GROMACS .gro file of C-alpha atoms in nm:
model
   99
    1UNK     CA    1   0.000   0.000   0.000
    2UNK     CA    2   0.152   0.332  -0.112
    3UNK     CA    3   0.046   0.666  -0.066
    4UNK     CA    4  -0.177   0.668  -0.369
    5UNK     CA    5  -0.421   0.408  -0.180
    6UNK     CA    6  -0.456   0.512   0.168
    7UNK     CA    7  -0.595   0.838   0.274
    8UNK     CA    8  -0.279   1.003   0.402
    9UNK     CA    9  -0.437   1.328   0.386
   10UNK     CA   10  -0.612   1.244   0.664
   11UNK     CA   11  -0.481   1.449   1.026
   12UNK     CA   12  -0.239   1.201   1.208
   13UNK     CA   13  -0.541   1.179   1.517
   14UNK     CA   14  -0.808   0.962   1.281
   15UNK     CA   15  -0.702   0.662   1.351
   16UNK     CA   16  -0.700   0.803   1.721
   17UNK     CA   17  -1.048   0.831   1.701
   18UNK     CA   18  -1.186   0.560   1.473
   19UNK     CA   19  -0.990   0.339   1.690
   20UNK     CA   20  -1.223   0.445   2.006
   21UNK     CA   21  -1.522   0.377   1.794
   22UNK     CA   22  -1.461   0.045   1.712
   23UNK     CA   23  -1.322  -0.044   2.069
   24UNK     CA   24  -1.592   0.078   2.222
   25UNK     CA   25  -1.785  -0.170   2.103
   26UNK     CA   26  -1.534  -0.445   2.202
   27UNK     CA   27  -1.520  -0.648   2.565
   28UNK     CA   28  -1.345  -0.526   2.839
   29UNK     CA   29  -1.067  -0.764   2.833
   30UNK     CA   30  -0.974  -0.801   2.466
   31UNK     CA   31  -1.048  -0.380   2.456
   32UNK     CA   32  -0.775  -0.415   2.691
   33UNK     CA   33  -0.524  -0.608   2.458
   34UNK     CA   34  -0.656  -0.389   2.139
   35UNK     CA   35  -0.626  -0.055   2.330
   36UNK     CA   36  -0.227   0.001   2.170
   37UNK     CA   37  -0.329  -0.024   1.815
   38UNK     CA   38  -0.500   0.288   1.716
   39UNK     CA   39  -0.174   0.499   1.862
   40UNK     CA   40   0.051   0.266   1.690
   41UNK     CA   41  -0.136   0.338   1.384
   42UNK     CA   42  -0.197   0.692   1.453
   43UNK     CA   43   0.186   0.708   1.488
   44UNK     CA   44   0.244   0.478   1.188
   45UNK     CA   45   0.077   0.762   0.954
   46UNK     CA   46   0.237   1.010   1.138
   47UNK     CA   47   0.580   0.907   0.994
   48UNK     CA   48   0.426   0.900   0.626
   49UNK     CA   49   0.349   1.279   0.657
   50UNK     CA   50   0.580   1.516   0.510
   51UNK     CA   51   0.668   1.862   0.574
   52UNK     CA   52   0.369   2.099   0.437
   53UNK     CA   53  -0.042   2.108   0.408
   54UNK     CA   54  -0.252   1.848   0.324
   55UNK     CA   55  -0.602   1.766   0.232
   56UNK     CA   56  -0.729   2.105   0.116
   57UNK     CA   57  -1.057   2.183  -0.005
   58UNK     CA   58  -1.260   2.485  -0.066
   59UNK     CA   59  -1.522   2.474   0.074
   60UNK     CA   60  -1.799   2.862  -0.002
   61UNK     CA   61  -1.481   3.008  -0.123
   62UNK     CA   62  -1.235   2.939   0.201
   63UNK     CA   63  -0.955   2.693   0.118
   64UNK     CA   64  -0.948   2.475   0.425
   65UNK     CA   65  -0.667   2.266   0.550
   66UNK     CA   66  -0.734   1.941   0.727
   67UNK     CA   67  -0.386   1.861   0.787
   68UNK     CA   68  -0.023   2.080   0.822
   69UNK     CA   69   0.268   1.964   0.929
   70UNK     CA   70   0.529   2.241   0.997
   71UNK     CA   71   0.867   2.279   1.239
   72UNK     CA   72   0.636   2.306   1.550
   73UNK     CA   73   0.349   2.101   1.488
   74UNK     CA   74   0.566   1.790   1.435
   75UNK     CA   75   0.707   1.790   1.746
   76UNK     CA   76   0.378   1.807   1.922
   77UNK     CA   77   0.220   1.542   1.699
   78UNK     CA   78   0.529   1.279   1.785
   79UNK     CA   79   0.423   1.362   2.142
   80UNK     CA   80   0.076   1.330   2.153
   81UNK     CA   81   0.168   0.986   2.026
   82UNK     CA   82   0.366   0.881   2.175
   83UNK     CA   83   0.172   0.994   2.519
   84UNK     CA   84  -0.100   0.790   2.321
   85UNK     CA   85   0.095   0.510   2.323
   86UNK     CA   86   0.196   0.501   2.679
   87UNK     CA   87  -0.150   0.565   2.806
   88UNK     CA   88  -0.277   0.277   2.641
   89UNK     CA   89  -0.003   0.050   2.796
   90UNK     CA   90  -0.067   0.178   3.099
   91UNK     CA   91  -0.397   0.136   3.137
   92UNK     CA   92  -0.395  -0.231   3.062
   93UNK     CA   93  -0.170  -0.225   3.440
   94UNK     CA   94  -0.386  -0.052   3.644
   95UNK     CA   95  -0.670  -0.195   3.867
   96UNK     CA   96  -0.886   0.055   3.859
   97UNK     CA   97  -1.179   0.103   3.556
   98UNK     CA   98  -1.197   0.498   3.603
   99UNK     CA   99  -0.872   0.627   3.610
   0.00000   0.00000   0.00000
């Protein structure tokens, strides 16, 4: 699969949230095991993006953006990610349901 066939377009956090959408649907214990996946991903099309804006369409004569990448966003994206990531791990160790 290249970049002509998947929707890399697309802002790094979709697979963030179409991840929770589909897990929330899943039981508790294999949610637990499936939790890591949507950050991996999310992080996976994180390192396809390239420098620059993505995705735009005009929309009553605006030109929207629905992804940039740029010097400081990348930085933050790799982070959120990667906090993501470690969330998910987490919370597969802890005891509690709430936290």
């Amino acid at each position: 699969m290249g970049h002509d066939t998947l929707p890399w377009h697309l802002p790094p956090g979709w697979p963030l949230i179409l991840g929770a959408l589909v897990l929330a649907g899943c039981p508790r214990r294999l949610r637990a095991w499936l939790l890591p996946i949507p950050a991996l991903l999310a992080l996976m099309h994180l390192d396809q993006f390239n420098s620059g804006t993505f995705g735009q369409v005009s929309l009553l004569g605006k030109t929207l953006v629905t992804a940039r990448l740029d010097a400081l966003s990348a930085p933050f994206a790799w982070l959120f990610g990667f906090a993501a990531l470690a969330g998910s791990i987490y919370l597969r160790s802890s005891p509690r349901r709430l936290e």
